[in-house]
PDB file of C-alpha atoms in Angstrom:
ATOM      1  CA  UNK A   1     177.386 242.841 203.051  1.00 48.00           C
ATOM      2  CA  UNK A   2     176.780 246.256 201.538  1.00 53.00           C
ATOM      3  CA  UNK A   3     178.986 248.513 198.990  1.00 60.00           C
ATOM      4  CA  UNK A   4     181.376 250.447 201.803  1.00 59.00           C
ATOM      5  CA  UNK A   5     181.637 254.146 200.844  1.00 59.00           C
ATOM      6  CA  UNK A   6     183.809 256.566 200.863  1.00 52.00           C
ATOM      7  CA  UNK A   7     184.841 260.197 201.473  1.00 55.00           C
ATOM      8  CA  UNK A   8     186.635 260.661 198.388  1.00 59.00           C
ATOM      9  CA  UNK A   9     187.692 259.407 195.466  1.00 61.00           C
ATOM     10  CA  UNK A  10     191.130 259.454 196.849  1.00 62.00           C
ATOM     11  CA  UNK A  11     190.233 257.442 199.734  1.00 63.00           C
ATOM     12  CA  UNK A  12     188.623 254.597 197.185  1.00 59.00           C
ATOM     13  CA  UNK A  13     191.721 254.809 194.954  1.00 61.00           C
ATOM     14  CA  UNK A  14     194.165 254.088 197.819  1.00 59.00           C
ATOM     15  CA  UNK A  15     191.747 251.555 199.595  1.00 59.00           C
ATOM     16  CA  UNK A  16     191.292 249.841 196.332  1.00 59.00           C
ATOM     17  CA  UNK A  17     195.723 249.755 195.880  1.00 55.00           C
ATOM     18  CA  UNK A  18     196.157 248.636 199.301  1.00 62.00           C
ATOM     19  CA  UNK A  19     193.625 245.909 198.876  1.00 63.00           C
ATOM     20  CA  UNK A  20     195.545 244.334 195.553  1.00 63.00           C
ATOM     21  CA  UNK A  21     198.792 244.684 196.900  1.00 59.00           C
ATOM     22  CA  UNK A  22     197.515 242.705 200.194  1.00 61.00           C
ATOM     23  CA  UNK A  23     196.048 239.951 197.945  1.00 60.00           C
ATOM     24  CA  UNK A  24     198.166 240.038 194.922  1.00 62.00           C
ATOM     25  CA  UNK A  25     200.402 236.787 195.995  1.00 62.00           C
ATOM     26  CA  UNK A  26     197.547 235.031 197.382  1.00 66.00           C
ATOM     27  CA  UNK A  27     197.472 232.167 194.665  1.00 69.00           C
ATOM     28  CA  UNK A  28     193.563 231.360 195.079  1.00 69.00           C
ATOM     29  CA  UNK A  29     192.597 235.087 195.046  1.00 62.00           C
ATOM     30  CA  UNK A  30     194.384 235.273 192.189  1.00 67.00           C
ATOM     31  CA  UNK A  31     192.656 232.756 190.340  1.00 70.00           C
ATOM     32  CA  UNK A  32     189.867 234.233 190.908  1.00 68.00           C
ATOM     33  CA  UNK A  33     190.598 236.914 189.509  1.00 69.00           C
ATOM     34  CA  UNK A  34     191.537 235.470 186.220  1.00 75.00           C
ATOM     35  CA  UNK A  35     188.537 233.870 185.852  1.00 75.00           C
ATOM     36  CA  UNK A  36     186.611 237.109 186.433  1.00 76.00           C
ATOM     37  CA  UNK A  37     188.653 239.254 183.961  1.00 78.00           C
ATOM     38  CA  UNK A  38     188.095 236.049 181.126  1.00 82.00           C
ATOM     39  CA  UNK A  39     184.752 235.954 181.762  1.00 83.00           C
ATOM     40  CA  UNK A  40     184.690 240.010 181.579  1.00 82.00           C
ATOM     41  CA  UNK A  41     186.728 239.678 178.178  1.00 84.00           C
ATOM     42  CA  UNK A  42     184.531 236.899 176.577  1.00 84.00           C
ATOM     43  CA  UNK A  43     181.485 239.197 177.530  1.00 86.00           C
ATOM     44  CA  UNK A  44     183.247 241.870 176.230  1.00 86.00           C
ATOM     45  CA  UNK A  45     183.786 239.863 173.081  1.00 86.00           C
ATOM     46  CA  UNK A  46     180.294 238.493 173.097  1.00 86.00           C
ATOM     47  CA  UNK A  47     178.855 241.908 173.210  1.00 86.00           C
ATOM     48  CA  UNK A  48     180.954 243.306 170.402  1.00 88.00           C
ATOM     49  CA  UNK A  49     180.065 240.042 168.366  1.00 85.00           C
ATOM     50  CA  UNK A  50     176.433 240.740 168.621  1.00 86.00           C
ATOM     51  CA  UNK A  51     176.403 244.038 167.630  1.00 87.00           C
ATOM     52  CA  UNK A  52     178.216 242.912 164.612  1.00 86.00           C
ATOM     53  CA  UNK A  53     175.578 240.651 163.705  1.00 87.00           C
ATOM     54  CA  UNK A  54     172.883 243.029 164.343  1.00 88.00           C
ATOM     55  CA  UNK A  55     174.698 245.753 161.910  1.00 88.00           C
ATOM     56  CA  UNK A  56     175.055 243.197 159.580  1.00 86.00           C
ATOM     57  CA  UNK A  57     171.212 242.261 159.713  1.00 85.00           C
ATOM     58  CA  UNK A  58     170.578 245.788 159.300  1.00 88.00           C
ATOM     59  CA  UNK A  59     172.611 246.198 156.748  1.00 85.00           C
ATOM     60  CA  UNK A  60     171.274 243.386 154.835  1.00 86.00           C
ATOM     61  CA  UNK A  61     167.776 244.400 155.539  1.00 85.00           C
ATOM     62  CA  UNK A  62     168.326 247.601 154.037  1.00 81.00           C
ATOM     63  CA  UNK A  63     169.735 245.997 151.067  1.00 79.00           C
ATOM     64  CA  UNK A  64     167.128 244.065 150.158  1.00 78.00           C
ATOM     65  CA  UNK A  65     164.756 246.686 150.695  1.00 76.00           C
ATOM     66  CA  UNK A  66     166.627 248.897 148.386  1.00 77.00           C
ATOM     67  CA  UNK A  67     166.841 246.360 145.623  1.00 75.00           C
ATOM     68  CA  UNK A  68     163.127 245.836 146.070  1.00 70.00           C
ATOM     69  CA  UNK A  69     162.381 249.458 145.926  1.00 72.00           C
ATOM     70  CA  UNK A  70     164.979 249.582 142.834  1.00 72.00           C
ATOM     71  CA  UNK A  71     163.215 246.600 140.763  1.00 70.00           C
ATOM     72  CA  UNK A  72     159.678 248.626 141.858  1.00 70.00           C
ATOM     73  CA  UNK A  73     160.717 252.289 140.468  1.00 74.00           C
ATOM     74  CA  UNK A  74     162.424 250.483 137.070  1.00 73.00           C
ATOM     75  CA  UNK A  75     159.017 248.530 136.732  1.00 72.00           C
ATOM     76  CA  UNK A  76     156.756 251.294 137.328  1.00 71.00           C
ATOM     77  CA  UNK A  77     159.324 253.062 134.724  1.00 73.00           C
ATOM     78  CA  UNK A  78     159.371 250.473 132.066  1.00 72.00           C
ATOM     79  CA  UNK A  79     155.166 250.069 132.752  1.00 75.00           C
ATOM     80  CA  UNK A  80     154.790 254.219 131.868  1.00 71.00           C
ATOM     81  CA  UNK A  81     157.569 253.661 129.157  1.00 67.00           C
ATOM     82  CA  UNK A  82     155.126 251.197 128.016  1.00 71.00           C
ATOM     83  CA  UNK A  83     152.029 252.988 128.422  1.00 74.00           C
ATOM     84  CA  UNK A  84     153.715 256.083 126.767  1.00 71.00           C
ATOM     85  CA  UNK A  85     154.887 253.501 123.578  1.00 67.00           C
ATOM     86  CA  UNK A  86     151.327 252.292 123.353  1.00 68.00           C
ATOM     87  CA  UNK A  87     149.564 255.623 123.299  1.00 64.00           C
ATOM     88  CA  UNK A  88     152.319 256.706 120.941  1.00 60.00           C
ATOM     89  CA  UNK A  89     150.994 254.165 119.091  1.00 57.00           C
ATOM     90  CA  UNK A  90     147.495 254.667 119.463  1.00 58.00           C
ATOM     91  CA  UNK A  91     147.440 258.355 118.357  1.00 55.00           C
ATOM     92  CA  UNK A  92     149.953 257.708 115.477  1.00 52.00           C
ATOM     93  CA  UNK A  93     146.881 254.915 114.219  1.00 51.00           C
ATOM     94  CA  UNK A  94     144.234 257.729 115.245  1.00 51.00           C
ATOM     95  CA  UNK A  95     145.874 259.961 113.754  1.00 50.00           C
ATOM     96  CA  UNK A  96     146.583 257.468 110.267  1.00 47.00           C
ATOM     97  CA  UNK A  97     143.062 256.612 110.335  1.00 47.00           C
ATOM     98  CA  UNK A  98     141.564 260.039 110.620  1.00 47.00           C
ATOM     99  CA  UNK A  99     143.912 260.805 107.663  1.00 42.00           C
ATOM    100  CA  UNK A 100     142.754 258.418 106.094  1.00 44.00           C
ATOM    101  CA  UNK A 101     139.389 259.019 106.394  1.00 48.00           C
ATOM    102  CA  UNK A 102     140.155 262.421 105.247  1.00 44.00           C
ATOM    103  CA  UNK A 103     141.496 261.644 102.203  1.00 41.00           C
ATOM    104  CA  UNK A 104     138.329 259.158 101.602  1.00 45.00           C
ATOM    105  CA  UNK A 105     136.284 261.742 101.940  1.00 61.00           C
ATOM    106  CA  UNK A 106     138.007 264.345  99.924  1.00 85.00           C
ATOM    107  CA  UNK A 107     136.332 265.604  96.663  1.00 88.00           C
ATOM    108  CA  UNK A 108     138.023 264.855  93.494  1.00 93.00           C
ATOM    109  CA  UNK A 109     138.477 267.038  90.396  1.00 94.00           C
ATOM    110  CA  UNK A 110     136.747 265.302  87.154  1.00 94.00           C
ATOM    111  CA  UNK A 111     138.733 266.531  83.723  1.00 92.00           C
ATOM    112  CA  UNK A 112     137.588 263.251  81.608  1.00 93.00           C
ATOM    113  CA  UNK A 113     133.938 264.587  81.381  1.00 91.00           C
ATOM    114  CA  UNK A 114     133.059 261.706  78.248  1.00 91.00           C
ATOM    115  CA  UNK A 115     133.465 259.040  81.506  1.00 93.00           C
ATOM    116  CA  UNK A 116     130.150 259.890  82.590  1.00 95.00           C
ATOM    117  CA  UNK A 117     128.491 260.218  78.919  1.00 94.00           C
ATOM    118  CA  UNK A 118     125.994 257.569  80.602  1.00 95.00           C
ATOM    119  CA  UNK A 119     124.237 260.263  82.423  1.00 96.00           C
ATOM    120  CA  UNK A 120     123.678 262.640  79.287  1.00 96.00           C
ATOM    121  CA  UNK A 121     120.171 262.867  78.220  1.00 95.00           C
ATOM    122  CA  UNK A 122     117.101 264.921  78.413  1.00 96.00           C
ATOM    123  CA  UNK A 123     116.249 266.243  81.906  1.00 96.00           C
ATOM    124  CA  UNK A 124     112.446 268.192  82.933  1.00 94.00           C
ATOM    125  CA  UNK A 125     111.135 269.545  86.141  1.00 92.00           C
ATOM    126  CA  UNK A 126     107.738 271.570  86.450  1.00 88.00           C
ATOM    127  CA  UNK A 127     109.090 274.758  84.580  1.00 87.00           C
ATOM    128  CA  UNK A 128     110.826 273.435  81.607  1.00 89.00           C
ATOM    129  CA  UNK A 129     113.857 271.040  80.648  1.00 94.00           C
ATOM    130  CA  UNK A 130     117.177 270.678  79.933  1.00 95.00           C
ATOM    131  CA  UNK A 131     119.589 268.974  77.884  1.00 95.00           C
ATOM    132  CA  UNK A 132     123.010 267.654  79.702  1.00 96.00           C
ATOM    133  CA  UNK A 133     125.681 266.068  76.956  1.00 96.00           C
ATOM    134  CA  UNK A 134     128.305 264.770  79.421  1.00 96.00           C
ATOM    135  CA  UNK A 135     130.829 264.176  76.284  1.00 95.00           C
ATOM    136  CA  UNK A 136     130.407 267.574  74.735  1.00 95.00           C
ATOM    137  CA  UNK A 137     130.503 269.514  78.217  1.00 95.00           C
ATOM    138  CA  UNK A 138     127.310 271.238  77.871  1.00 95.00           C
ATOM    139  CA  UNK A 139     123.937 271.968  79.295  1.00 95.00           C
ATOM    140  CA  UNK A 140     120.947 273.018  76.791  1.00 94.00           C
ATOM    141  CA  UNK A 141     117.975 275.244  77.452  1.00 90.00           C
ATOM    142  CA  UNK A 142     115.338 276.389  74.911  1.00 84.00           C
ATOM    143  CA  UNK A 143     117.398 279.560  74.533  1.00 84.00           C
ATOM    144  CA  UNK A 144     120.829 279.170  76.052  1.00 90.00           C
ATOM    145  CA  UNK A 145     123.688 276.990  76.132  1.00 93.00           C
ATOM    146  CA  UNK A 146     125.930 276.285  78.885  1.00 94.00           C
ATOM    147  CA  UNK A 147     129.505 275.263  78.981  1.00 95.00           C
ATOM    148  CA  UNK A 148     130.813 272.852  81.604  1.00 96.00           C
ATOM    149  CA  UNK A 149     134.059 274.679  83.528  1.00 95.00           C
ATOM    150  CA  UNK A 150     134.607 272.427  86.554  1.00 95.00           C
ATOM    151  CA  UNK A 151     133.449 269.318  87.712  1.00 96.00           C
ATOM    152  CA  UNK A 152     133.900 267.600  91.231  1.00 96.00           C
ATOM    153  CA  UNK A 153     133.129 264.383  92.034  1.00 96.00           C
ATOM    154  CA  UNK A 154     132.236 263.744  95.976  1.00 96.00           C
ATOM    155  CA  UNK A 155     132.400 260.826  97.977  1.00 94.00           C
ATOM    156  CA  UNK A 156     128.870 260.066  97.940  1.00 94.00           C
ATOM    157  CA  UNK A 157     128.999 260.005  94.384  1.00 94.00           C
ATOM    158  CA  UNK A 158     127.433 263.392  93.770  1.00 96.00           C
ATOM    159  CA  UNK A 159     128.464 265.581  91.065  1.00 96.00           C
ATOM    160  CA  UNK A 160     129.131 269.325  91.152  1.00 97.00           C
ATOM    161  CA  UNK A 161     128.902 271.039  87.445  1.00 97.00           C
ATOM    162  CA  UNK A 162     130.075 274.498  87.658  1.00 97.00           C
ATOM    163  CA  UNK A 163     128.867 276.023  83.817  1.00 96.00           C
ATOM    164  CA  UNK A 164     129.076 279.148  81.848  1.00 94.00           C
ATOM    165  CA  UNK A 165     126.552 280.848  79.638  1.00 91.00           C
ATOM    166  CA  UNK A 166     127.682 281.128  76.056  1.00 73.00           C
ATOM    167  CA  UNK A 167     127.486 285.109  75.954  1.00 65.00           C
ATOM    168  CA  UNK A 168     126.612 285.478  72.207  1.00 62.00           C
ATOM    169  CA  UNK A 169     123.477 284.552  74.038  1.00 58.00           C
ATOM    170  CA  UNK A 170     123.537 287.062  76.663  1.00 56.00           C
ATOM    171  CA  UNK A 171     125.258 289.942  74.984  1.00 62.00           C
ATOM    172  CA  UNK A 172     128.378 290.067  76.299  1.00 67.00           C
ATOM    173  CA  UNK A 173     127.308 289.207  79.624  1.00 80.00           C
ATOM    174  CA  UNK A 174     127.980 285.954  80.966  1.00 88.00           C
ATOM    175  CA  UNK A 175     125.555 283.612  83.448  1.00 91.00           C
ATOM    176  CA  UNK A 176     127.264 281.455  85.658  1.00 94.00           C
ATOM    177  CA  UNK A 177     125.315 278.185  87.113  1.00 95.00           C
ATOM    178  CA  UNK A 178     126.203 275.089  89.390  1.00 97.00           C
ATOM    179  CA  UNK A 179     124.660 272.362  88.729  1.00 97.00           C
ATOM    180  CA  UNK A 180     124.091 269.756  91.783  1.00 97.00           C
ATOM    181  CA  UNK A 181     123.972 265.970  90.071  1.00 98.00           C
ATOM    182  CA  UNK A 182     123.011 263.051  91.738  1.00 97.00           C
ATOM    183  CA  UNK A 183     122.817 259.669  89.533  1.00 96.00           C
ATOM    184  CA  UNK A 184     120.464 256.994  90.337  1.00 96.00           C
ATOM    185  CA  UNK A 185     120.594 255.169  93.037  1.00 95.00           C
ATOM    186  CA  UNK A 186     123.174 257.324  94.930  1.00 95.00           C
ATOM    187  CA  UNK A 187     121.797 259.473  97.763  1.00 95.00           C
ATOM    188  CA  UNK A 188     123.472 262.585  98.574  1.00 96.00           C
ATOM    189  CA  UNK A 189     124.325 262.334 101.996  1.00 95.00           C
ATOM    190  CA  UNK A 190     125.881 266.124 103.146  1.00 94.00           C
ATOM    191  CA  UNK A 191     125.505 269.612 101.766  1.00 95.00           C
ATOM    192  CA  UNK A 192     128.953 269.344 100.799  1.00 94.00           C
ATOM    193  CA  UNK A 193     129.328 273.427 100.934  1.00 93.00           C
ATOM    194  CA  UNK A 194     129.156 273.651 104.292  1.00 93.00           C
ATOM    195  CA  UNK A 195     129.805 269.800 105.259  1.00 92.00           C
ATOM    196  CA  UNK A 196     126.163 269.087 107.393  1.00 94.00           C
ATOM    197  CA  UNK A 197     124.605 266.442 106.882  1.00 95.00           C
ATOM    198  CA  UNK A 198     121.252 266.529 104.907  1.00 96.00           C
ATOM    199  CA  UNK A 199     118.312 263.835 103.970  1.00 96.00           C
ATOM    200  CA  UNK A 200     117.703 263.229 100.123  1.00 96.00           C
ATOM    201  CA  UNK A 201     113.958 262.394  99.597  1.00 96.00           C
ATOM    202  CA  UNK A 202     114.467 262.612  95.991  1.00 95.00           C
ATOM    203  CA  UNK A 203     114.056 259.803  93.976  1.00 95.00           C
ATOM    204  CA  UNK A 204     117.151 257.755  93.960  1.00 94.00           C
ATOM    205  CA  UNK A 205     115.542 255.501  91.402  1.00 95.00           C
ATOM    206  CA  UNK A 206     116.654 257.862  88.335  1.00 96.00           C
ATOM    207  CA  UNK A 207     119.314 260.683  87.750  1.00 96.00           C
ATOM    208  CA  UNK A 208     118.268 264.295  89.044  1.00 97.00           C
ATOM    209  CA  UNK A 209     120.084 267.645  89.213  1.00 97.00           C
ATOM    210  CA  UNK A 210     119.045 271.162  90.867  1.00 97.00           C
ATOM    211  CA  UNK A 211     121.010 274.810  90.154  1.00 96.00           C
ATOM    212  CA  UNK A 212     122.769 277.257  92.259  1.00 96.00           C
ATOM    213  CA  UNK A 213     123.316 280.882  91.088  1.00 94.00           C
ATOM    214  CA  UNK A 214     126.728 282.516  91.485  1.00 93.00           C
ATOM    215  CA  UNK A 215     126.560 286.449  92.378  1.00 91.00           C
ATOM    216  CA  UNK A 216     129.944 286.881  91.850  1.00 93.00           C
ATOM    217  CA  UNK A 217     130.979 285.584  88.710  1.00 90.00           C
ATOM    218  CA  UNK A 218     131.198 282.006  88.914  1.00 92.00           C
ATOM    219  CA  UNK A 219     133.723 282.220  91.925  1.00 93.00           C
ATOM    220  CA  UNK A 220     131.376 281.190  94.287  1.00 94.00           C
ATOM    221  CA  UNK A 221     127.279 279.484  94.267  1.00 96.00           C
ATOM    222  CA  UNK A 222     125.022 279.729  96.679  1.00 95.00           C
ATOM    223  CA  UNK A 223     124.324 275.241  96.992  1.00 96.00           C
ATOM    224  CA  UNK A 224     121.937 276.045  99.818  1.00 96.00           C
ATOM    225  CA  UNK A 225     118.748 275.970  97.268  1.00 95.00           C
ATOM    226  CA  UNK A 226     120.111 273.345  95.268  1.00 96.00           C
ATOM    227  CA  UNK A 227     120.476 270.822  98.340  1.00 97.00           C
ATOM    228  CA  UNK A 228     116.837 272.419  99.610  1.00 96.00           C
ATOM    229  CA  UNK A 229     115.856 270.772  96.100  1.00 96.00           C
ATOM    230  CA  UNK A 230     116.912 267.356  97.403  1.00 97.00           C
ATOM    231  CA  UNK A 231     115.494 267.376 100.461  1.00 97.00           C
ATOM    232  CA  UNK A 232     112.264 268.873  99.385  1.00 96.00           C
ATOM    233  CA  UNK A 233     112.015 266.604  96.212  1.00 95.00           C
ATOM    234  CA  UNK A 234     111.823 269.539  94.055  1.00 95.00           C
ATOM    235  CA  UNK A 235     114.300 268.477  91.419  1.00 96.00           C
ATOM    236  CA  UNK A 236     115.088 268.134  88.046  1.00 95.00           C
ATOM    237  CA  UNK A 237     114.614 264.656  86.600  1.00 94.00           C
ATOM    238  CA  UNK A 238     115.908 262.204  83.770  1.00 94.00           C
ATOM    239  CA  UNK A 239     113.176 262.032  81.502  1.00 89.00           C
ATOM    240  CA  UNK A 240     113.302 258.237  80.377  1.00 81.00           C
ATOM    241  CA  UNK A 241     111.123 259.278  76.742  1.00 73.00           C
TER     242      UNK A 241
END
């Protein structure tokens, strides 16, 4: 039987009151009709209880997920607090060790002159020679005498003798000289002036020294020719007689 139809809502309302009030002391219809509405209400109740659950499975989805996505952003945090930590770390060693290596390499002031007395003696090259007294502080020529002012000491065990002419020898006017030592069996290993590197084919065998002139009394040399000397074996040797 098909759904009957009406004009009006009207007409459905009052059809629909005169049908209960026709039916509403018939016992079985009745019954009927209680077991419809329960089954209505535990649908009802059904469908509300599922969409509880399915909130709540949401809900606890979402939870997790957040807690994973937490525990991920406070590794990934902790990993670059780490990473920052180490290379903290690292540059504060770099840095140490460069420092360190710095002050290795850093040229030393000599005051006790006597400790390297071992080194005086006589000293000759092609032109003439040289006297060098360590414990006195002086450098001899035929004609002059020099007076040691400042001596360095560098890391590859190189000496730097900055000297003064004795001016009752020059008339009032004084001659400034550097003298660029290097004892035996130490190679100079930089042109220490300018800090590049440089190859000694002296001989390593014996102590040797070459000069530098100062143009402006003695408060700078010119160590270019003097470390040309060592690399063009042009120096100034111990003279073992």
């Amino acid at each position: 039987m098909g759904q009957q139809k009406y004009s009006s809502q009207r007409t459905r309302t009052q059809h629909t009151y005169e049908f209960f009030k026709e039916r509403q002391n018939d016992p079985a219809w009745r019954d009927d009709f209680l077991r419809i509405q329960a089954i209505r209400r535990r649908n009802r109740l059904l469908k509300i209880g599922l969409s509880f659950l399915l909130l709540l499975a949401i809900f606890i989805i979402f939870k997790v997920n957040q807690t994973s996505i937490t525990a991920l952003i406070s590794h990934k945090t902790n990993q670059t607090a780490n990473q920052l930590n180490n290379n903290s770390a690292t540059a504060t060693t770099a840095s140490s060790t460069t420092a360190n290596n710095q002050q290795a390499s850093t040229s030393t002031v000599i005051t006790n002159y006597a400790r390297y007395r071992a080194y005086s003696g006589n000293y000759e090259n092609s032109t003439g020679s040289y006297s060098l007294n360590f414990a006195a502080g002086t450098l001899t020529t035929k004609q002059q005498l020099f007076h040691f002012d400042k001596v360095i000491l560098h890391p590859d065990g190189s000496l730097i003798i900055n000297v003064h002419e004795n001016s009752d020898y020059t008339g009032g006017q004084t001659l400034y000289l550097s003298i660029l030592f290097a004892p035996a069996n130490k190679k100079i290993q930089r042109n220490w002036q300018t800090n590049a590197p440089i190859t000694d084919s002296s001989d390593t065998a014996i102590n040797r020294f070459s000069l530098a002139k100062s143009s402006d009394g003695g408060k700078t040399f010119n160590m270019a020719p003097a470390y040309a000397a060592f690399e063009q074996n042009s120096t100034t040797i111990f003279n073992k007689n």
